[in-house]
Coordinates of C-alpha atoms in Angstrom, one line a residue:
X1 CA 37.4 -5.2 -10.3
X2 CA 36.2 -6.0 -7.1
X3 CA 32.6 -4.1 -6.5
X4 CA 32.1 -1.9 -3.4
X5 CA 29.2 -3.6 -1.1
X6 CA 27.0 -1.3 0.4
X7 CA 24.2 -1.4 2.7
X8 CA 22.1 1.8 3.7
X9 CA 20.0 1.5 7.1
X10 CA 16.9 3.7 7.1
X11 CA 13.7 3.5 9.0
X12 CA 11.6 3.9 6.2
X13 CA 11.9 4.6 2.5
X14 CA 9.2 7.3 2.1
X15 CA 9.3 10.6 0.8
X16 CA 11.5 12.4 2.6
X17 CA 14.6 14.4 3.1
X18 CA 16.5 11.4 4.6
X19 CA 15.5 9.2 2.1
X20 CA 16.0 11.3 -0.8
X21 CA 19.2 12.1 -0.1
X22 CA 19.9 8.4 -0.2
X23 CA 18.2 7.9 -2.8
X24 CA 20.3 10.8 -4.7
X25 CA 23.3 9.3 -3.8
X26 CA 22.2 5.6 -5.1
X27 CA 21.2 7.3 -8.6
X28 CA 24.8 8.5 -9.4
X29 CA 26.6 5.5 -8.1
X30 CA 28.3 3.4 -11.2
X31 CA 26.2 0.2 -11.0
X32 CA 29.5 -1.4 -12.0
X33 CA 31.6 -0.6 -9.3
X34 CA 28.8 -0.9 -6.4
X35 CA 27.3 -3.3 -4.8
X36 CA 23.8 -1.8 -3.2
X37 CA 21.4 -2.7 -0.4
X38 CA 18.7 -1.1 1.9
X39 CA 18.3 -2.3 4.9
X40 CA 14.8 -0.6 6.7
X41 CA 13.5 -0.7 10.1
X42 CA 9.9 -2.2 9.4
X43 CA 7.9 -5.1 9.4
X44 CA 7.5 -8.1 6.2
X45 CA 5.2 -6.5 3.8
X46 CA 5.0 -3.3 5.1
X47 CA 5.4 -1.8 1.2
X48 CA 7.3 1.6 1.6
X49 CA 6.5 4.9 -1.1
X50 CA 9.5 4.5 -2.9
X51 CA 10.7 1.0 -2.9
X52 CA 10.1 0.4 -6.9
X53 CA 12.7 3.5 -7.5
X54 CA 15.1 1.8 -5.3
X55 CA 14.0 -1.8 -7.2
X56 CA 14.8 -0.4 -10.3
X57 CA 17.8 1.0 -9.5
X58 CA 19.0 -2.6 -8.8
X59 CA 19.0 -1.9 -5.0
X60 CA 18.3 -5.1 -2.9
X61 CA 15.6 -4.2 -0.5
X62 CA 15.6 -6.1 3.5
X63 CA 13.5 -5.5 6.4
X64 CA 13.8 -6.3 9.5
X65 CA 11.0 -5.2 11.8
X66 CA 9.4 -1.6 13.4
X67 CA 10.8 -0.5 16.3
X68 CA 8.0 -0.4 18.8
X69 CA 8.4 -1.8 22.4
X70 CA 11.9 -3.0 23.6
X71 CA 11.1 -6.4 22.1
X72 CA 11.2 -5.4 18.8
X73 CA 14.3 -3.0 18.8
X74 CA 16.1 -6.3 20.0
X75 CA 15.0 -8.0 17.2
X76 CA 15.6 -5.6 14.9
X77 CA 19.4 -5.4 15.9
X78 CA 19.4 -9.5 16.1
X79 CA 18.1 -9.3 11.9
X80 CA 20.5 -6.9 11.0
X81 CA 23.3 -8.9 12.3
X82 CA 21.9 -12.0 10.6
X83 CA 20.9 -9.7 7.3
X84 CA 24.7 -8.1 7.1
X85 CA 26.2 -11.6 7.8
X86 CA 24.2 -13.5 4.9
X87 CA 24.0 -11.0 2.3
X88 CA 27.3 -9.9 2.7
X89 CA 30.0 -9.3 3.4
X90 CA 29.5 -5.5 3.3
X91 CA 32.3 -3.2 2.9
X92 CA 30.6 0.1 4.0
X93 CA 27.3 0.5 6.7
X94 CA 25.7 3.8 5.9
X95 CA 23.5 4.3 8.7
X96 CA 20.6 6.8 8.2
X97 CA 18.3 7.1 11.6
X98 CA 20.1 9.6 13.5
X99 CA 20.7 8.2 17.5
X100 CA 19.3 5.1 16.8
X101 CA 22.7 4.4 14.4
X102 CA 23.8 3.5 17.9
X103 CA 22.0 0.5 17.5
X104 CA 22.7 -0.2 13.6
X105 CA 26.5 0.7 14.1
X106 CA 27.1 -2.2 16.8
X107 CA 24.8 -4.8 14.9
X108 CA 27.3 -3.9 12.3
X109 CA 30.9 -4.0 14.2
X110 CA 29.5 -7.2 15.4
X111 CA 29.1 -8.5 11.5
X112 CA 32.3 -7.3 10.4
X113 CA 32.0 -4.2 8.4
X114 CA 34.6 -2.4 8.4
X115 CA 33.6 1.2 7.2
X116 CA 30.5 2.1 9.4
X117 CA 29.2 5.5 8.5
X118 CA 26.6 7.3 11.1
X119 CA 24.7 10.1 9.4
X120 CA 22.6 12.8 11.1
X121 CA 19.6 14.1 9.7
X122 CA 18.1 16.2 12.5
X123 CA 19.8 18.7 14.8
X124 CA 17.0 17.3 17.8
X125 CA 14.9 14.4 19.0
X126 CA 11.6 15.2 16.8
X127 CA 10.2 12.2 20.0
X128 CA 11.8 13.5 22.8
X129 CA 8.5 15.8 23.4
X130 CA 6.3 12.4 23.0
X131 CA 8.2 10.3 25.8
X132 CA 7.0 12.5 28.6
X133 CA 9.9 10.9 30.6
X134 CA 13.2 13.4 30.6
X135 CA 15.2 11.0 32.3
X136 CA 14.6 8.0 30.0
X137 CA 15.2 10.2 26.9
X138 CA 18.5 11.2 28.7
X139 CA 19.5 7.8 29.4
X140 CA 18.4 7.1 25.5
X141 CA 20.6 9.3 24.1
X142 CA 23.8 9.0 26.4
X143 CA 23.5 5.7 25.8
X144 CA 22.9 6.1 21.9
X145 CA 26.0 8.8 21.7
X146 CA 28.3 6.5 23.3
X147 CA 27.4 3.7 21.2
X148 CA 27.8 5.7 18.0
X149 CA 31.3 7.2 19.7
X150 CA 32.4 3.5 20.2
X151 CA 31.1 2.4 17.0
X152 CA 31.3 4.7 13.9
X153 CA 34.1 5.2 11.7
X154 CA 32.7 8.1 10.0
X155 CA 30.3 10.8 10.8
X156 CA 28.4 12.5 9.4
X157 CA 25.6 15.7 9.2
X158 CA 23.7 17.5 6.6
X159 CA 24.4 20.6 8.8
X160 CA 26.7 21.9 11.8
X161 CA 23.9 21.7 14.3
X162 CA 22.9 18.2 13.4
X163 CA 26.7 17.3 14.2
X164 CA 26.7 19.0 17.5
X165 CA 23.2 17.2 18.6
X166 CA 25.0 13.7 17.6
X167 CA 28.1 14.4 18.1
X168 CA 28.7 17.0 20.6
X169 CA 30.2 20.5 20.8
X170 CA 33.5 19.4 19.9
X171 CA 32.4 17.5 16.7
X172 CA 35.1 19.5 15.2
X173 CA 38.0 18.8 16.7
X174 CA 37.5 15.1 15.8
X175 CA 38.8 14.3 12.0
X176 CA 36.1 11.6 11.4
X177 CA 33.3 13.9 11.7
X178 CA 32.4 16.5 8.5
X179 CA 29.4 18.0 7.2
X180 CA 27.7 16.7 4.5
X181 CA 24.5 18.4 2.6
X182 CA 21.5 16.9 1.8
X183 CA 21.6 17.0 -2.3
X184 CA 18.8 17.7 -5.1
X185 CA 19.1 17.3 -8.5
X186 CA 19.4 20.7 -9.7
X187 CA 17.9 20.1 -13.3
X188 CA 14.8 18.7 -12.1
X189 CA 13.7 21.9 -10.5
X190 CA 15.6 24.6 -13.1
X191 CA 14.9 23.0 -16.3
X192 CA 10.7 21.8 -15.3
X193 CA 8.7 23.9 -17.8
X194 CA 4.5 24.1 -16.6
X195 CA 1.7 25.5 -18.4
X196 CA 0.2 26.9 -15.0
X197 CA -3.4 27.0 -16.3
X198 CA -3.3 23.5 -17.5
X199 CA -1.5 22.4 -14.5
X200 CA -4.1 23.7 -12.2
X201 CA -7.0 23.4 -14.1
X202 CA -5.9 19.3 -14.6
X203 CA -5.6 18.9 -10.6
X204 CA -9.0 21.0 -10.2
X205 CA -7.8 24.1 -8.6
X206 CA -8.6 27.6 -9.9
X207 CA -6.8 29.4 -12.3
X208 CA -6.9 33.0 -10.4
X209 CA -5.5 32.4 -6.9
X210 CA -1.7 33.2 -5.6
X211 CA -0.9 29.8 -4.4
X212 CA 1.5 30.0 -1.4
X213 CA 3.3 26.3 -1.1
X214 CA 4.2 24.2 1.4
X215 CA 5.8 20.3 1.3
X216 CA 6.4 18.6 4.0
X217 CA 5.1 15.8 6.6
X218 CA 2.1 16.8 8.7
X219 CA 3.8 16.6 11.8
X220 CA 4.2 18.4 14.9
X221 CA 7.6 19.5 14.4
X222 CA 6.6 21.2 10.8
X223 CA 4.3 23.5 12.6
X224 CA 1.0 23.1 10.3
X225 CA -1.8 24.5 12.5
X226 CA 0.1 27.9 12.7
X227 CA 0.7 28.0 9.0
X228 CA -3.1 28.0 8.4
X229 CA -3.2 30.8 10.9
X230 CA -0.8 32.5 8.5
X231 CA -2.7 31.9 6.0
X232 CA -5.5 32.7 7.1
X233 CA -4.1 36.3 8.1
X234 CA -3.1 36.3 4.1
X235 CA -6.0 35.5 2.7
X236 CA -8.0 38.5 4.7
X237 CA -5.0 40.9 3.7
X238 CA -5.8 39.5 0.1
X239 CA -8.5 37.1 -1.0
X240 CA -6.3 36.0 -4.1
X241 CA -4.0 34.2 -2.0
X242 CA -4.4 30.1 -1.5
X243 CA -2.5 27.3 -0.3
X244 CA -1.5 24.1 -1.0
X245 CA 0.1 21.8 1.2
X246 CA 2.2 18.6 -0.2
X247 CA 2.8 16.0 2.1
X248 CA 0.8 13.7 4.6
X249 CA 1.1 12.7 7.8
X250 CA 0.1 12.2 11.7
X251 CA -1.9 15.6 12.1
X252 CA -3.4 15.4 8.8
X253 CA -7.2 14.9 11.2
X254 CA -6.1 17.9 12.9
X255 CA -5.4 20.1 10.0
X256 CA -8.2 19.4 8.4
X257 CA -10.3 20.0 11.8
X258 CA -8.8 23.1 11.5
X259 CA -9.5 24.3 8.2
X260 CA -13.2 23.1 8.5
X261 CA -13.0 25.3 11.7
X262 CA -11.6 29.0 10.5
X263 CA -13.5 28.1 7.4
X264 CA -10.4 28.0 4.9
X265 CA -12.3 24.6 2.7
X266 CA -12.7 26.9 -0.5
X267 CA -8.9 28.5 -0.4
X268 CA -6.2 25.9 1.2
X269 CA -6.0 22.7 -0.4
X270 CA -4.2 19.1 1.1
X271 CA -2.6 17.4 -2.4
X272 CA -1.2 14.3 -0.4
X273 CA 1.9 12.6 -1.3
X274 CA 2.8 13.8 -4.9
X275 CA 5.7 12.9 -7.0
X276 CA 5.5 15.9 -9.4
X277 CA 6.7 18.5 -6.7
X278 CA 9.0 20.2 -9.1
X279 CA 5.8 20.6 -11.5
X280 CA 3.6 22.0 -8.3
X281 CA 6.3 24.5 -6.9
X282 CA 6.3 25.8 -10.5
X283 CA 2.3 27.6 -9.9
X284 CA 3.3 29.1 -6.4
X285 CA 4.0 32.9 -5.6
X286 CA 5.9 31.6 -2.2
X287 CA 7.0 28.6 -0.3
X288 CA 6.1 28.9 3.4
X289 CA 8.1 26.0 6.1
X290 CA 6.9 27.0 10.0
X291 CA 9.0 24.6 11.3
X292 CA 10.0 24.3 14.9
X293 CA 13.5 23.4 13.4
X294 CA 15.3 21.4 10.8
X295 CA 18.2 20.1 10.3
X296 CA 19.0 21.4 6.8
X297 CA 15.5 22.0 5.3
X298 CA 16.2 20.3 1.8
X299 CA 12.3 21.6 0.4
X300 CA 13.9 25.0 0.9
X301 CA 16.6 24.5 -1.4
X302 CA 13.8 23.1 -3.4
X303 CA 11.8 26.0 -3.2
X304 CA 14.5 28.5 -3.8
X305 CA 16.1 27.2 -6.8
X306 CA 12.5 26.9 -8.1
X307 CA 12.3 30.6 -8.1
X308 CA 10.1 30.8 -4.9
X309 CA 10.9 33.4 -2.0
X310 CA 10.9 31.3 1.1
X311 CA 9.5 32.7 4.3
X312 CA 10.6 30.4 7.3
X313 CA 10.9 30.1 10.6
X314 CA 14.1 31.8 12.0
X315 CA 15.3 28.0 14.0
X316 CA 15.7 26.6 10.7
X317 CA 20.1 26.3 9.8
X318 CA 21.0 29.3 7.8
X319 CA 22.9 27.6 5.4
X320 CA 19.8 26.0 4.0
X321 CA 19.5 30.0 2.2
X322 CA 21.0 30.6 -1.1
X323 CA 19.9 33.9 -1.0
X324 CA 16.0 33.6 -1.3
X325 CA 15.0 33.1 2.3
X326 CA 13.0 35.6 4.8
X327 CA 13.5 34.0 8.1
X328 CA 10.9 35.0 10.8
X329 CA 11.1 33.9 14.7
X330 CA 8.2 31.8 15.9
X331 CA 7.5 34.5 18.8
X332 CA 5.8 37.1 15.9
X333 CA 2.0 36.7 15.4
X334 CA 0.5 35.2 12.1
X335 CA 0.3 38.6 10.6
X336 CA 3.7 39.8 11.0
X337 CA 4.2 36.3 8.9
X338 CA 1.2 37.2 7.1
X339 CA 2.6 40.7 5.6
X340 CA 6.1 39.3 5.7
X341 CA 5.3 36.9 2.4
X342 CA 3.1 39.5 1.2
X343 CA 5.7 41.7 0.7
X344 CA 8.5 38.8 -0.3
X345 CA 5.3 38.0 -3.0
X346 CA 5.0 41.8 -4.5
X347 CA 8.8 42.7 -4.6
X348 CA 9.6 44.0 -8.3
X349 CA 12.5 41.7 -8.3
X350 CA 13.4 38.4 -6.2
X351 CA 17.2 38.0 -4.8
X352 CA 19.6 36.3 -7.0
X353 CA 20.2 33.1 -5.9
X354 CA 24.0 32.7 -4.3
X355 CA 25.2 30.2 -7.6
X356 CA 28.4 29.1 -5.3
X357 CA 26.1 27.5 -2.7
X358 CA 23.9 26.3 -5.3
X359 CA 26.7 24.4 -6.5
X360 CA 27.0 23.0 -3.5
X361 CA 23.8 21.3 -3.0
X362 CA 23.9 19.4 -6.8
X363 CA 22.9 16.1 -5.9
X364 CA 25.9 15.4 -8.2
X365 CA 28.9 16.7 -6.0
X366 CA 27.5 15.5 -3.0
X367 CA 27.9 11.8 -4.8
X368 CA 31.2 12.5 -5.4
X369 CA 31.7 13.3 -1.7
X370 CA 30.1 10.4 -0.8
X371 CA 32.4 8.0 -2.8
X372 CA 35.4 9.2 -1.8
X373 CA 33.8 7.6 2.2
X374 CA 33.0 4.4 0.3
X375 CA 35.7 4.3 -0.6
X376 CA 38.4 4.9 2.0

């Protein structure tokens, strides 16, 4: 039997929700009937987090180059059309970089493939507030929907308002676009079993604190100076309460500026990148996500199905709540957010979780969805 030749596009291969949905789906693909690639958006040598899970799932890894300066986002779509052409030919394109599948989804009509899948993973632009320049980021993404409209076969969003920032208002009315959620493998949260002493004591952190949790990139859009105002609020209203934040990024100078500043260096904690989340969401009392928005929030459904209440901002897509989340708007102070987790913390019981949606997220069925695309 013929195999199924696949390329994913993606900017990176790091750590996060993009990237681990893809590499979800990879993971429950039959080996025997697919053909895999990654195709990623940055320069020769540039070694990315997770590229010896992809290795080692037999993926075959290409890069073309980064994307910075007009230059470059030429030659980027110039490799890809060479890359698609000489490793292929490629049945599918699964295109993972939200507007700029504009881009990958013409180098790709142009090198044949027939089944060209755009994918949103972000309901905004999280640059559009670095470009300064409204009417270039108009232009950008007029250009970049149109492009996409002429280009994709399928499309595709891990939540409604992703699909209606790619795709417009009327992404319903139009049979190739449907909503696809971002997946997690539901064992590797339920079944983790932690000694939390050992566990905390073996990554130097005290045994008597009531860790609050949050993972996610140090970025603007996750909002991480105002959680340590939170935070900070909490640990007044109780000194037992601590934080640890998972995750690195572009404002980790600032955050740590700003817990040397309000004096937080002996009760929040930065771990970095980690690949034992599952084992760290196990010793929290609460998962906190500020976020200025999200597409779908995946660490949420993390979080939840961990056992963690989830206190959020109130932008972030409702359906990323199966039945564990306190949303709370932006516009409240720090100690409305403050006493809001303190409360979620000290409930007698915490909300069942909504099983039905659960079974909705499992990495599994969302493979299964995925197929049936490959496969058309």
């Amino acid at each position: 039997m013929k195999k199924i030749k696949i390329a994913y596009i993606l900017h990176g291969l790091a750590t996060g929700g993009t990237e681990s949905f893809v590499i979800n789906v990879i993971q429950r693909l039959d080996s025997e009937r697919y053909d895999i690639a990654i195709i990623l958006a940055v320069n020769e040598g540039a070694r990315q987090q997770r590229e010896d899970e992809a290795e080692k799932l037999g993926v075959k890894i290409y890069r073309t180059n980064d994307l910075d300066g007009v230059q470059k986002i030429a030659s980027h779509y110039s490799k890809l059309i060479s890359i698609l052409k000489k490793t292929g030919p490629y049945d599918v394109v699964h295109a993972n970089m939200d507007l700029f599948n504009g881009i990958n989804l013409r180098a790709a009509k142009k090198a044949g493939v027939k089944q060209r899948i755009c994918h949103a993973h972000v309901p905004q632009s999280q640059s559009a507030d670095q470009v300064g320049k409204p009417f270039v980021i108009r232009t950008y993404q007029k250009t970049m929907r149109r492009l996409i409209q002429n280009n994709a076969t399928i499309c595709l969003g891990c939540s409604e308002s992703a699909n209606e920032y790619l795709y417009g208002p009327d992404w319903k009315m139009n049979p190739r676009c449907a909503v696809v959620y971002n997946g997690i493998d539901l064992n590797k949260y339920r079944m983790v079993k932690v000694d939390r002493e050992t566990f905390l004591e073996s990554n130097h952190l005290p045994t008597d604190r009531r860790y609050i949790i949050t993972v996610g990139r140090m970025s603007a859009v996750k909002n991480p100076l105002f959680a340590l105002d939170v935070i900070k609020q909490l640990h007044e209203k109780n000194p037992e309460y601590a934080y640890l934040w998972v995750g690195d990024g572009e404002m980790r100078a600032q955050v740590k500026n700003r817990i040397d500043e309000l004096k937080m260096n002996d009760y929040v904690w930065l771990l970095g990148v980690r690949k034992d989340i599952p084992e760290v969401l196990q010793v929290g009392e609460a998962f906190l996500l500020t976020s200025i928005f999200e597409a779908f929030a995946i660490v949420l459904l993390e979080g939840q199905v961990s056992g963690l209440p989830c206190i959020c901002s109130s932008s972030i897509p409702r359906n990323a709540d199966l039945g564990r989340c306190e949303f709370v708007s932006l516009h409240e102070g720090a100690d409305r957010w403050a006493e809001t987790i303190d409360r979620c913390v000290n409930r007698d019981r915490q909300p069942q979780l909504d099983e039905e949606k659960v079974a909705s997220i499992d990495a599994e069925r969302i493979a299964q969805v995925m197929e049936q695309y490959y496969s058309m």
